[in-house]
Amino acid sequence: MDDESRQQAQEWANGITSQVLDWTWRAFDMVRAGALGNVDLTQPLEQLERDLARHHFCELNMLWAQETGGECAFTPHHEYPELETRSPAPAKPPAYDIAFVWNANRRIAWPIEAKVVPTPATLADYLGDVKKFTDGIAAPLSGIGAQIAYLLTGTTDDFFNNLSTRLSLPLQTLAEFSARAHRVSSHTRKSSPDLELHHMAMFCS
């Protein structure tokens, strides 16, 4: 992509951020009110992550459809591949748990990764996804994305305190989502646009 196209990608991603985050939070409210009661929280973490993300995406997709009538410049997808940073074949490209894809240029996605976090101190898997973002593997063109922590025990405050310590970075609050367990970190990247990463702690117990 040329410099102008890269700038357009970042401007597009910034322009839809508030809407994407609002739908993502409200969709999880719907999961908590319904499907979460039927989710086995004791199943292996990898399967639990798939289960929660599946329900979350279904609610998000229905919410998107209800509020846009299916007529929107971007579309939600589940397990959407990131082809910009794929390894040579036959390796599979990385895929986002949820992504909002720009219909005018499907190379550009607003990505969301999700991880089950058993306790506020068990952050290894979550930090592994942070590294994908900070290394430029995730959101290589948009420069913005989010991570969901499906928190099973503890408090969201402890989660964010531990995360800030492990990242050696302050986490900022957003006035728009001040009532939510939502923080933002900023990261400089070498070969990709600098990163704005949203952290959304969604309590599942």
mmCIF file with all atom_site columns, C-alpha atoms in Angstrom:
data_model
loop_
_atom_site.group_PDB
_atom_site.id
_atom_site.type_symbol
_atom_site.label_atom_id
_atom_site.label_alt_id
_atom_site.label_comp_id
_atom_site.label_asym_id
_atom_site.label_entity_id
_atom_site.label_seq_id
_atom_site.pdbx_PDB_ins_code
_atom_site.Cartn_x
_atom_site.Cartn_y
_atom_site.Cartn_z
_atom_site.occupancy
_atom_site.B_iso_or_equiv
_atom_site.pdbx_formal_charge
_atom_site.auth_seq_id
_atom_site.auth_comp_id
_atom_site.auth_asym_id
_atom_site.auth_atom_id
_atom_site.pdbx_PDB_model_num
ATOM 1   C CA . MET A 1 1   ? 0.000   0.000   0.000  1.00 0.00 ? 1   MET A CA 1
ATOM 2   C CA . ASP A 1 2   ? 1.191   3.521   -0.705 1.00 0.00 ? 2   ASP A CA 1
ATOM 3   C CA . ASP A 1 3   ? 1.370   6.159   2.018  1.00 0.00 ? 3   ASP A CA 1
ATOM 4   C CA . GLU A 1 4   ? -1.980  7.680   1.092  1.00 0.00 ? 4   GLU A CA 1
ATOM 5   C CA . SER A 1 5   ? -3.738  4.302   1.275  1.00 0.00 ? 5   SER A CA 1
ATOM 6   C CA . ARG A 1 6   ? -2.148  3.574   4.641  1.00 0.00 ? 6   ARG A CA 1
ATOM 7   C CA . GLN A 1 7   ? -3.345  6.924   5.938  1.00 0.00 ? 7   GLN A CA 1
ATOM 8   C CA . GLN A 1 8   ? -6.859  6.193   4.692  1.00 0.00 ? 8   GLN A CA 1
ATOM 9   C CA . ALA A 1 9   ? -6.806  2.813   6.448  1.00 0.00 ? 9   ALA A CA 1
ATOM 10  C CA . GLN A 1 10  ? -5.871  4.417   9.758  1.00 0.00 ? 10  GLN A CA 1
ATOM 11  C CA . GLU A 1 11  ? -8.466  7.162   9.385  1.00 0.00 ? 11  GLU A CA 1
ATOM 12  C CA . TRP A 1 12  ? -11.161 4.596   8.597  1.00 0.00 ? 12  TRP A CA 1
ATOM 13  C CA . ALA A 1 13  ? -10.248 2.492   11.634 1.00 0.00 ? 13  ALA A CA 1
ATOM 14  C CA . ASN A 1 14  ? -10.216 5.500   13.954 1.00 0.00 ? 14  ASN A CA 1
ATOM 15  C CA . GLY A 1 15  ? -13.561 6.635   12.580 1.00 0.00 ? 15  GLY A CA 1
ATOM 16  C CA . ILE A 1 16  ? -15.413 3.428   13.485 1.00 0.00 ? 16  ILE A CA 1
ATOM 17  C CA . THR A 1 17  ? -13.724 2.790   16.836 1.00 0.00 ? 17  THR A CA 1
ATOM 18  C CA . SER A 1 18  ? -16.479 4.084   19.123 1.00 0.00 ? 18  SER A CA 1
ATOM 19  C CA . GLN A 1 19  ? -19.170 2.130   17.289 1.00 0.00 ? 19  GLN A CA 1
ATOM 20  C CA . VAL A 1 20  ? -17.153 -1.085  17.224 1.00 0.00 ? 20  VAL A CA 1
ATOM 21  C CA . LEU A 1 21  ? -16.383 -0.929  20.929 1.00 0.00 ? 21  LEU A CA 1
ATOM 22  C CA . ASP A 1 22  ? -19.979 -0.075  21.841 1.00 0.00 ? 22  ASP A CA 1
ATOM 23  C CA . TRP A 1 23  ? -21.344 -3.039  19.880 1.00 0.00 ? 23  TRP A CA 1
ATOM 24  C CA . THR A 1 24  ? -18.743 -5.339  21.399 1.00 0.00 ? 24  THR A CA 1
ATOM 25  C CA . TRP A 1 25  ? -19.657 -4.358  24.947 1.00 0.00 ? 25  TRP A CA 1
ATOM 26  C CA . ARG A 1 26  ? -23.400 -4.497  24.369 1.00 0.00 ? 26  ARG A CA 1
ATOM 27  C CA . ALA A 1 27  ? -23.097 -7.871  22.661 1.00 0.00 ? 27  ALA A CA 1
ATOM 28  C CA . PHE A 1 28  ? -21.357 -9.241  25.751 1.00 0.00 ? 28  PHE A CA 1
ATOM 29  C CA . ASP A 1 29  ? -24.182 -7.837  27.912 1.00 0.00 ? 29  ASP A CA 1
ATOM 30  C CA . MET A 1 30  ? -26.480 -9.996  25.790 1.00 0.00 ? 30  MET A CA 1
ATOM 31  C CA . VAL A 1 31  ? -24.222 -13.042 26.286 1.00 0.00 ? 31  VAL A CA 1
ATOM 32  C CA . ARG A 1 32  ? -24.291 -12.546 30.055 1.00 0.00 ? 32  ARG A CA 1
ATOM 33  C CA . ALA A 1 33  ? -28.072 -12.207 30.005 1.00 0.00 ? 33  ALA A CA 1
ATOM 34  C CA . GLY A 1 34  ? -28.587 -15.380 27.998 1.00 0.00 ? 34  GLY A CA 1
ATOM 35  C CA . ALA A 1 35  ? -26.072 -17.840 26.587 1.00 0.00 ? 35  ALA A CA 1
ATOM 36  C CA . LEU A 1 36  ? -23.515 -17.552 29.391 1.00 0.00 ? 36  LEU A CA 1
ATOM 37  C CA . GLY A 1 37  ? -25.790 -19.558 31.669 1.00 0.00 ? 37  GLY A CA 1
ATOM 38  C CA . ASN A 1 38  ? -25.379 -22.552 29.354 1.00 0.00 ? 38  ASN A CA 1
ATOM 39  C CA . VAL A 1 39  ? -21.597 -22.294 28.940 1.00 0.00 ? 39  VAL A CA 1
ATOM 40  C CA . ASP A 1 40  ? -19.502 -24.833 30.850 1.00 0.00 ? 40  ASP A CA 1
ATOM 41  C CA . LEU A 1 41  ? -16.853 -22.617 32.453 1.00 0.00 ? 41  LEU A CA 1
ATOM 42  C CA . THR A 1 42  ? -14.913 -25.690 33.638 1.00 0.00 ? 42  THR A CA 1
ATOM 43  C CA . GLN A 1 43  ? -14.094 -27.004 30.152 1.00 0.00 ? 43  GLN A CA 1
ATOM 44  C CA . PRO A 1 44  ? -10.497 -26.737 28.878 1.00 0.00 ? 44  PRO A CA 1
ATOM 45  C CA . LEU A 1 45  ? -9.499  -23.103 28.417 1.00 0.00 ? 45  LEU A CA 1
ATOM 46  C CA . GLU A 1 46  ? -8.913  -23.337 24.669 1.00 0.00 ? 46  GLU A CA 1
ATOM 47  C CA . GLN A 1 47  ? -12.383 -24.796 24.118 1.00 0.00 ? 47  GLN A CA 1
ATOM 48  C CA . LEU A 1 48  ? -13.945 -22.326 26.558 1.00 0.00 ? 48  LEU A CA 1
ATOM 49  C CA . GLU A 1 49  ? -12.359 -19.462 24.625 1.00 0.00 ? 49  GLU A CA 1
ATOM 50  C CA . ARG A 1 50  ? -13.889 -20.738 21.376 1.00 0.00 ? 50  ARG A CA 1
ATOM 51  C CA . ASP A 1 51  ? -17.261 -21.202 23.072 1.00 0.00 ? 51  ASP A CA 1
ATOM 52  C CA . LEU A 1 52  ? -17.357 -17.710 24.559 1.00 0.00 ? 52  LEU A CA 1
ATOM 53  C CA . ALA A 1 53  ? -16.079 -16.033 21.399 1.00 0.00 ? 53  ALA A CA 1
ATOM 54  C CA . ARG A 1 54  ? -18.631 -17.941 19.313 1.00 0.00 ? 54  ARG A CA 1
ATOM 55  C CA . HIS A 1 55  ? -21.534 -16.765 21.463 1.00 0.00 ? 55  HIS A CA 1
ATOM 56  C CA . HIS A 1 56  ? -20.103 -13.259 21.615 1.00 0.00 ? 56  HIS A CA 1
ATOM 57  C CA . PHE A 1 57  ? -19.811 -13.016 17.847 1.00 0.00 ? 57  PHE A CA 1
ATOM 58  C CA . CYS A 1 58  ? -23.337 -14.336 17.285 1.00 0.00 ? 58  CYS A CA 1
ATOM 59  C CA . GLU A 1 59  ? -24.811 -11.665 19.557 1.00 0.00 ? 59  GLU A CA 1
ATOM 60  C CA . LEU A 1 60  ? -22.609 -8.985  18.010 1.00 0.00 ? 60  LEU A CA 1
ATOM 61  C CA . ASN A 1 61  ? -23.601 -9.990  14.490 1.00 0.00 ? 61  ASN A CA 1
ATOM 62  C CA . MET A 1 62  ? -27.300 -9.850  15.370 1.00 0.00 ? 62  MET A CA 1
ATOM 63  C CA . LEU A 1 63  ? -26.856 -6.462  17.006 1.00 0.00 ? 63  LEU A CA 1
ATOM 64  C CA . TRP A 1 64  ? -25.001 -5.158  13.945 1.00 0.00 ? 64  TRP A CA 1
ATOM 65  C CA . ALA A 1 65  ? -27.733 -6.469  11.637 1.00 0.00 ? 65  ALA A CA 1
ATOM 66  C CA . GLN A 1 66  ? -30.564 -4.998  13.728 1.00 0.00 ? 66  GLN A CA 1
ATOM 67  C CA . GLU A 1 67  ? -29.011 -1.548  13.906 1.00 0.00 ? 67  GLU A CA 1
ATOM 68  C CA . THR A 1 68  ? -27.725 -1.305  10.342 1.00 0.00 ? 68  THR A CA 1
ATOM 69  C CA . GLY A 1 69  ? -30.249 -3.397  8.431  1.00 0.00 ? 69  GLY A CA 1
ATOM 70  C CA . GLY A 1 70  ? -27.217 -5.072  6.898  1.00 0.00 ? 70  GLY A CA 1
ATOM 71  C CA . GLU A 1 71  ? -26.392 -1.833  5.084  1.00 0.00 ? 71  GLU A CA 1
ATOM 72  C CA . CYS A 1 72  ? -23.057 -0.713  6.486  1.00 0.00 ? 72  CYS A CA 1
ATOM 73  C CA . ALA A 1 73  ? -19.619 0.186   5.169  1.00 0.00 ? 73  ALA A CA 1
ATOM 74  C CA . PHE A 1 74  ? -18.037 -2.529  7.314  1.00 0.00 ? 74  PHE A CA 1
ATOM 75  C CA . THR A 1 75  ? -19.009 -6.067  8.251  1.00 0.00 ? 75  THR A CA 1
ATOM 76  C CA . PRO A 1 76  ? -18.296 -8.219  11.330 1.00 0.00 ? 76  PRO A CA 1
ATOM 77  C CA . HIS A 1 77  ? -16.499 -11.525 10.737 1.00 0.00 ? 77  HIS A CA 1
ATOM 78  C CA . HIS A 1 78  ? -15.502 -14.464 12.922 1.00 0.00 ? 78  HIS A CA 1
ATOM 79  C CA . GLU A 1 79  ? -12.012 -16.023 12.537 1.00 0.00 ? 79  GLU A CA 1
ATOM 80  C CA . TYR A 1 80  ? -10.998 -13.511 9.857  1.00 0.00 ? 80  TYR A CA 1
ATOM 81  C CA . PRO A 1 81  ? -7.513  -14.163 8.370  1.00 0.00 ? 81  PRO A CA 1
ATOM 82  C CA . GLU A 1 82  ? -4.822  -11.477 8.390  1.00 0.00 ? 82  GLU A CA 1
ATOM 83  C CA . LEU A 1 83  ? -3.117  -11.989 5.044  1.00 0.00 ? 83  LEU A CA 1
ATOM 84  C CA . GLU A 1 84  ? -0.758  -9.010  5.260  1.00 0.00 ? 84  GLU A CA 1
ATOM 85  C CA . THR A 1 85  ? 1.500   -10.722 7.784  1.00 0.00 ? 85  THR A CA 1
ATOM 86  C CA . ARG A 1 86  ? 1.030   -14.367 6.822  1.00 0.00 ? 86  ARG A CA 1
ATOM 87  C CA . SER A 1 87  ? 4.012   -16.679 6.620  1.00 0.00 ? 87  SER A CA 1
ATOM 88  C CA . PRO A 1 88  ? 4.791   -18.409 3.298  1.00 0.00 ? 88  PRO A CA 1
ATOM 89  C CA . ALA A 1 89  ? 2.559   -21.351 2.337  1.00 0.00 ? 89  ALA A CA 1
ATOM 90  C CA . PRO A 1 90  ? 1.670   -23.895 3.541  1.00 0.00 ? 90  PRO A CA 1
ATOM 91  C CA . ALA A 1 91  ? 1.499   -22.006 6.842  1.00 0.00 ? 91  ALA A CA 1
ATOM 92  C CA . LYS A 1 92  ? -1.945  -20.723 7.714  1.00 0.00 ? 92  LYS A CA 1
ATOM 93  C CA . PRO A 1 93  ? -2.345  -16.965 8.195  1.00 0.00 ? 93  PRO A CA 1
ATOM 94  C CA . PRO A 1 94  ? -3.155  -15.663 11.672 1.00 0.00 ? 94  PRO A CA 1
ATOM 95  C CA . ALA A 1 95  ? -6.873  -15.142 12.188 1.00 0.00 ? 95  ALA A CA 1
ATOM 96  C CA . TYR A 1 96  ? -8.701  -12.682 14.423 1.00 0.00 ? 96  TYR A CA 1
ATOM 97  C CA . ASP A 1 97  ? -11.375 -13.979 16.774 1.00 0.00 ? 97  ASP A CA 1
ATOM 98  C CA . ILE A 1 98  ? -13.585 -11.093 15.647 1.00 0.00 ? 98  ILE A CA 1
ATOM 99  C CA . ALA A 1 99  ? -12.901 -8.476  13.000 1.00 0.00 ? 99  ALA A CA 1
ATOM 100 C CA . PHE A 1 100 ? -14.797 -5.587  11.471 1.00 0.00 ? 100 PHE A CA 1
ATOM 101 C CA . VAL A 1 101 ? -13.814 -5.526  7.820  1.00 0.00 ? 101 VAL A CA 1
ATOM 102 C CA . TRP A 1 102 ? -13.943 -2.514  5.519  1.00 0.00 ? 102 TRP A CA 1
ATOM 103 C CA . ASN A 1 103 ? -16.098 -3.521  2.562  1.00 0.00 ? 103 ASN A CA 1
ATOM 104 C CA . ALA A 1 104 ? -14.343 -1.063  0.240  1.00 0.00 ? 104 ALA A CA 1
ATOM 105 C CA . ASN A 1 105 ? -10.960 -2.692  0.941  1.00 0.00 ? 105 ASN A CA 1
ATOM 106 C CA . ARG A 1 106 ? -11.081 -6.066  2.631  1.00 0.00 ? 106 ARG A CA 1
ATOM 107 C CA . ARG A 1 107 ? -7.364  -5.945  3.356  1.00 0.00 ? 107 ARG A CA 1
ATOM 108 C CA . ILE A 1 108 ? -8.263  -3.553  6.181  1.00 0.00 ? 108 ILE A CA 1
ATOM 109 C CA . ALA A 1 109 ? -9.761  -4.879  9.404  1.00 0.00 ? 109 ALA A CA 1
ATOM 110 C CA . TRP A 1 110 ? -10.511 -3.555  12.880 1.00 0.00 ? 110 TRP A CA 1
ATOM 111 C CA . PRO A 1 111 ? -9.351  -6.635  14.838 1.00 0.00 ? 111 PRO A CA 1
ATOM 112 C CA . ILE A 1 112 ? -10.340 -8.100  18.193 1.00 0.00 ? 112 ILE A CA 1
ATOM 113 C CA . GLU A 1 113 ? -8.576  -10.975 19.933 1.00 0.00 ? 113 GLU A CA 1
ATOM 114 C CA . ALA A 1 114 ? -10.123 -12.805 22.891 1.00 0.00 ? 114 ALA A CA 1
ATOM 115 C CA . LYS A 1 115 ? -8.549  -14.844 25.670 1.00 0.00 ? 115 LYS A CA 1
ATOM 116 C CA . VAL A 1 116 ? -9.896  -16.587 28.736 1.00 0.00 ? 116 VAL A CA 1
ATOM 117 C CA . VAL A 1 117 ? -8.116  -15.218 31.826 1.00 0.00 ? 117 VAL A CA 1
ATOM 118 C CA . PRO A 1 118 ? -8.657  -17.600 34.765 1.00 0.00 ? 118 PRO A CA 1
ATOM 119 C CA . THR A 1 119 ? -7.370  -15.125 37.387 1.00 0.00 ? 119 THR A CA 1
ATOM 120 C CA . PRO A 1 120 ? -6.096  -11.536 37.254 1.00 0.00 ? 120 PRO A CA 1
ATOM 121 C CA . ALA A 1 121 ? -2.541  -12.871 37.655 1.00 0.00 ? 121 ALA A CA 1
ATOM 122 C CA . THR A 1 122 ? -2.580  -15.503 34.865 1.00 0.00 ? 122 THR A CA 1
ATOM 123 C CA . LEU A 1 123 ? -1.708  -13.255 31.952 1.00 0.00 ? 123 LEU A CA 1
ATOM 124 C CA . ALA A 1 124 ? 0.711   -15.291 29.824 1.00 0.00 ? 124 ALA A CA 1
ATOM 125 C CA . ASP A 1 125 ? -1.763  -16.132 27.061 1.00 0.00 ? 125 ASP A CA 1
ATOM 126 C CA . TYR A 1 126 ? -3.246  -12.655 27.063 1.00 0.00 ? 126 TYR A CA 1
ATOM 127 C CA . LEU A 1 127 ? 0.215   -11.091 26.813 1.00 0.00 ? 127 LEU A CA 1
ATOM 128 C CA . GLY A 1 128 ? 0.971   -13.427 23.917 1.00 0.00 ? 128 GLY A CA 1
ATOM 129 C CA . ASP A 1 129 ? -1.801  -11.716 21.974 1.00 0.00 ? 129 ASP A CA 1
ATOM 130 C CA . VAL A 1 130 ? -0.503  -8.300  23.034 1.00 0.00 ? 130 VAL A CA 1
ATOM 131 C CA . LYS A 1 131 ? 2.821   -9.254  21.440 1.00 0.00 ? 131 LYS A CA 1
ATOM 132 C CA . LYS A 1 132 ? 1.076   -10.079 18.160 1.00 0.00 ? 132 LYS A CA 1
ATOM 133 C CA . PHE A 1 133 ? -0.247  -6.531  18.113 1.00 0.00 ? 133 PHE A CA 1
ATOM 134 C CA . THR A 1 134 ? 2.951   -4.833  19.233 1.00 0.00 ? 134 THR A CA 1
ATOM 135 C CA . ASP A 1 135 ? 5.069   -6.853  16.768 1.00 0.00 ? 135 ASP A CA 1
ATOM 136 C CA . GLY A 1 136 ? 2.855   -5.707  13.904 1.00 0.00 ? 136 GLY A CA 1
ATOM 137 C CA . ILE A 1 137 ? 1.454   -9.156  13.128 1.00 0.00 ? 137 ILE A CA 1
ATOM 138 C CA . ALA A 1 138 ? -2.021  -7.973  14.156 1.00 0.00 ? 138 ALA A CA 1
ATOM 139 C CA . ALA A 1 139 ? -3.467  -4.670  12.930 1.00 0.00 ? 139 ALA A CA 1
ATOM 140 C CA . PRO A 1 140 ? -0.505  -4.079  10.590 1.00 0.00 ? 140 PRO A CA 1
ATOM 141 C CA . LEU A 1 141 ? -2.375  -1.486  8.525  1.00 0.00 ? 141 LEU A CA 1
ATOM 142 C CA . SER A 1 142 ? -5.060  -0.033  10.809 1.00 0.00 ? 142 SER A CA 1
ATOM 143 C CA . GLY A 1 143 ? -2.916  0.702   13.880 1.00 0.00 ? 143 GLY A CA 1
ATOM 144 C CA . ILE A 1 144 ? -5.795  0.026   16.252 1.00 0.00 ? 144 ILE A CA 1
ATOM 145 C CA . GLY A 1 145 ? -7.480  -3.001  17.784 1.00 0.00 ? 145 GLY A CA 1
ATOM 146 C CA . ALA A 1 146 ? -8.786  -4.575  20.958 1.00 0.00 ? 146 ALA A CA 1
ATOM 147 C CA . GLN A 1 147 ? -8.298  -7.525  23.252 1.00 0.00 ? 147 GLN A CA 1
ATOM 148 C CA . ILE A 1 148 ? -11.015 -9.126  25.317 1.00 0.00 ? 148 ILE A CA 1
ATOM 149 C CA . ALA A 1 149 ? -10.164 -10.782 28.612 1.00 0.00 ? 149 ALA A CA 1
ATOM 150 C CA . TYR A 1 150 ? -12.924 -13.210 29.559 1.00 0.00 ? 150 TYR A CA 1
ATOM 151 C CA . LEU A 1 151 ? -12.160 -13.045 33.284 1.00 0.00 ? 151 LEU A CA 1
ATOM 152 C CA . LEU A 1 152 ? -13.277 -16.045 35.344 1.00 0.00 ? 152 LEU A CA 1
ATOM 153 C CA . THR A 1 153 ? -12.321 -14.980 38.886 1.00 0.00 ? 153 THR A CA 1
ATOM 154 C CA . GLY A 1 154 ? -10.955 -11.987 40.768 1.00 0.00 ? 154 GLY A CA 1
ATOM 155 C CA . THR A 1 155 ? -11.637 -8.358  39.952 1.00 0.00 ? 155 THR A CA 1
ATOM 156 C CA . THR A 1 156 ? -11.190 -6.291  36.836 1.00 0.00 ? 156 THR A CA 1
ATOM 157 C CA . ASP A 1 157 ? -9.223  -3.702  38.841 1.00 0.00 ? 157 ASP A CA 1
ATOM 158 C CA . ASP A 1 158 ? -6.669  -6.351  39.794 1.00 0.00 ? 158 ASP A CA 1
ATOM 159 C CA . PHE A 1 159 ? -6.511  -7.497  36.195 1.00 0.00 ? 159 PHE A CA 1
ATOM 160 C CA . PHE A 1 160 ? -5.718  -3.999  34.934 1.00 0.00 ? 160 PHE A CA 1
ATOM 161 C CA . ASN A 1 161 ? -3.193  -3.337  37.706 1.00 0.00 ? 161 ASN A CA 1
ATOM 162 C CA . ASN A 1 162 ? -1.351  -6.556  36.876 1.00 0.00 ? 162 ASN A CA 1
ATOM 163 C CA . LEU A 1 163 ? -1.540  -5.865  33.155 1.00 0.00 ? 163 LEU A CA 1
ATOM 164 C CA . SER A 1 164 ? -0.091  -2.379  33.554 1.00 0.00 ? 164 SER A CA 1
ATOM 165 C CA . THR A 1 165 ? 2.760   -3.798  35.613 1.00 0.00 ? 165 THR A CA 1
ATOM 166 C CA . ARG A 1 166 ? 3.539   -6.543  33.103 1.00 0.00 ? 166 ARG A CA 1
ATOM 167 C CA . LEU A 1 167 ? 3.439   -4.104  30.185 1.00 0.00 ? 167 LEU A CA 1
ATOM 168 C CA . SER A 1 168 ? 5.418   -1.460  32.109 1.00 0.00 ? 168 SER A CA 1
ATOM 169 C CA . LEU A 1 169 ? 2.932   1.017   30.704 1.00 0.00 ? 169 LEU A CA 1
ATOM 170 C CA . PRO A 1 170 ? 0.128   3.157   32.086 1.00 0.00 ? 170 PRO A CA 1
ATOM 171 C CA . LEU A 1 171 ? -3.366  2.191   31.025 1.00 0.00 ? 171 LEU A CA 1
ATOM 172 C CA . GLN A 1 172 ? -5.666  5.062   30.139 1.00 0.00 ? 172 GLN A CA 1
ATOM 173 C CA . THR A 1 173 ? -9.411  5.292   30.680 1.00 0.00 ? 173 THR A CA 1
ATOM 174 C CA . LEU A 1 174 ? -11.837 6.588   28.073 1.00 0.00 ? 174 LEU A CA 1
ATOM 175 C CA . ALA A 1 175 ? -14.618 8.929   29.142 1.00 0.00 ? 175 ALA A CA 1
ATOM 176 C CA . GLU A 1 176 ? -16.972 7.243   26.685 1.00 0.00 ? 176 GLU A CA 1
ATOM 177 C CA . PHE A 1 177 ? -16.486 3.867   28.395 1.00 0.00 ? 177 PHE A CA 1
ATOM 178 C CA . SER A 1 178 ? -15.773 5.018   31.937 1.00 0.00 ? 178 SER A CA 1
ATOM 179 C CA . ALA A 1 179 ? -18.573 2.804   33.259 1.00 0.00 ? 179 ALA A CA 1
ATOM 180 C CA . ARG A 1 180 ? -16.972 -0.257  31.669 1.00 0.00 ? 180 ARG A CA 1
ATOM 181 C CA . ALA A 1 181 ? -13.880 -2.281  32.591 1.00 0.00 ? 181 ALA A CA 1
ATOM 182 C CA . HIS A 1 182 ? -12.069 -0.743  29.646 1.00 0.00 ? 182 HIS A CA 1
ATOM 183 C CA . ARG A 1 183 ? -8.547  0.631   29.330 1.00 0.00 ? 183 ARG A CA 1
ATOM 184 C CA . VAL A 1 184 ? -6.226  1.679   26.493 1.00 0.00 ? 184 VAL A CA 1
ATOM 185 C CA . SER A 1 185 ? -2.488  1.283   25.995 1.00 0.00 ? 185 SER A CA 1
ATOM 186 C CA . SER A 1 186 ? -0.327  3.022   23.397 1.00 0.00 ? 186 SER A CA 1
ATOM 187 C CA . HIS A 1 187 ? 2.625   1.365   21.673 1.00 0.00 ? 187 HIS A CA 1
ATOM 188 C CA . THR A 1 188 ? 5.306   2.465   19.218 1.00 0.00 ? 188 THR A CA 1
ATOM 189 C CA . ARG A 1 189 ? 5.907   0.013   16.376 1.00 0.00 ? 189 ARG A CA 1
ATOM 190 C CA . LYS A 1 190 ? 8.838   -0.085  13.960 1.00 0.00 ? 190 LYS A CA 1
ATOM 191 C CA . SER A 1 191 ? 7.375   -1.204  10.632 1.00 0.00 ? 191 SER A CA 1
ATOM 192 C CA . SER A 1 192 ? 3.659   -0.625  11.231 1.00 0.00 ? 192 SER A CA 1
ATOM 193 C CA . PRO A 1 193 ? 1.601   2.365   12.343 1.00 0.00 ? 193 PRO A CA 1
ATOM 194 C CA . ASP A 1 194 ? 1.846   3.095   16.051 1.00 0.00 ? 194 ASP A CA 1
ATOM 195 C CA . LEU A 1 195 ? -0.725  1.118   17.977 1.00 0.00 ? 195 LEU A CA 1
ATOM 196 C CA . GLU A 1 196 ? -3.744  2.045   20.087 1.00 0.00 ? 196 GLU A CA 1
ATOM 197 C CA . LEU A 1 197 ? -4.804  -1.139  21.881 1.00 0.00 ? 197 LEU A CA 1
ATOM 198 C CA . HIS A 1 198 ? -8.064  -1.385  23.820 1.00 0.00 ? 198 HIS A CA 1
ATOM 199 C CA . HIS A 1 199 ? -8.308  -3.820  26.723 1.00 0.00 ? 199 HIS A CA 1
ATOM 200 C CA . MET A 1 200 ? -11.813 -5.000  27.669 1.00 0.00 ? 200 MET A CA 1
ATOM 201 C CA . ALA A 1 201 ? -12.165 -7.110  30.815 1.00 0.00 ? 201 ALA A CA 1
ATOM 202 C CA . MET A 1 202 ? -15.438 -9.014  30.654 1.00 0.00 ? 202 MET A CA 1
ATOM 203 C CA . PHE A 1 203 ? -16.309 -10.862 33.849 1.00 0.00 ? 203 PHE A CA 1
ATOM 204 C CA . CYS A 1 204 ? -17.829 -14.276 33.137 1.00 0.00 ? 204 CYS A CA 1
ATOM 205 C CA . SER A 1 205 ? -18.534 -15.771 36.550 1.00 0.00 ? 205 SER A CA 1
#
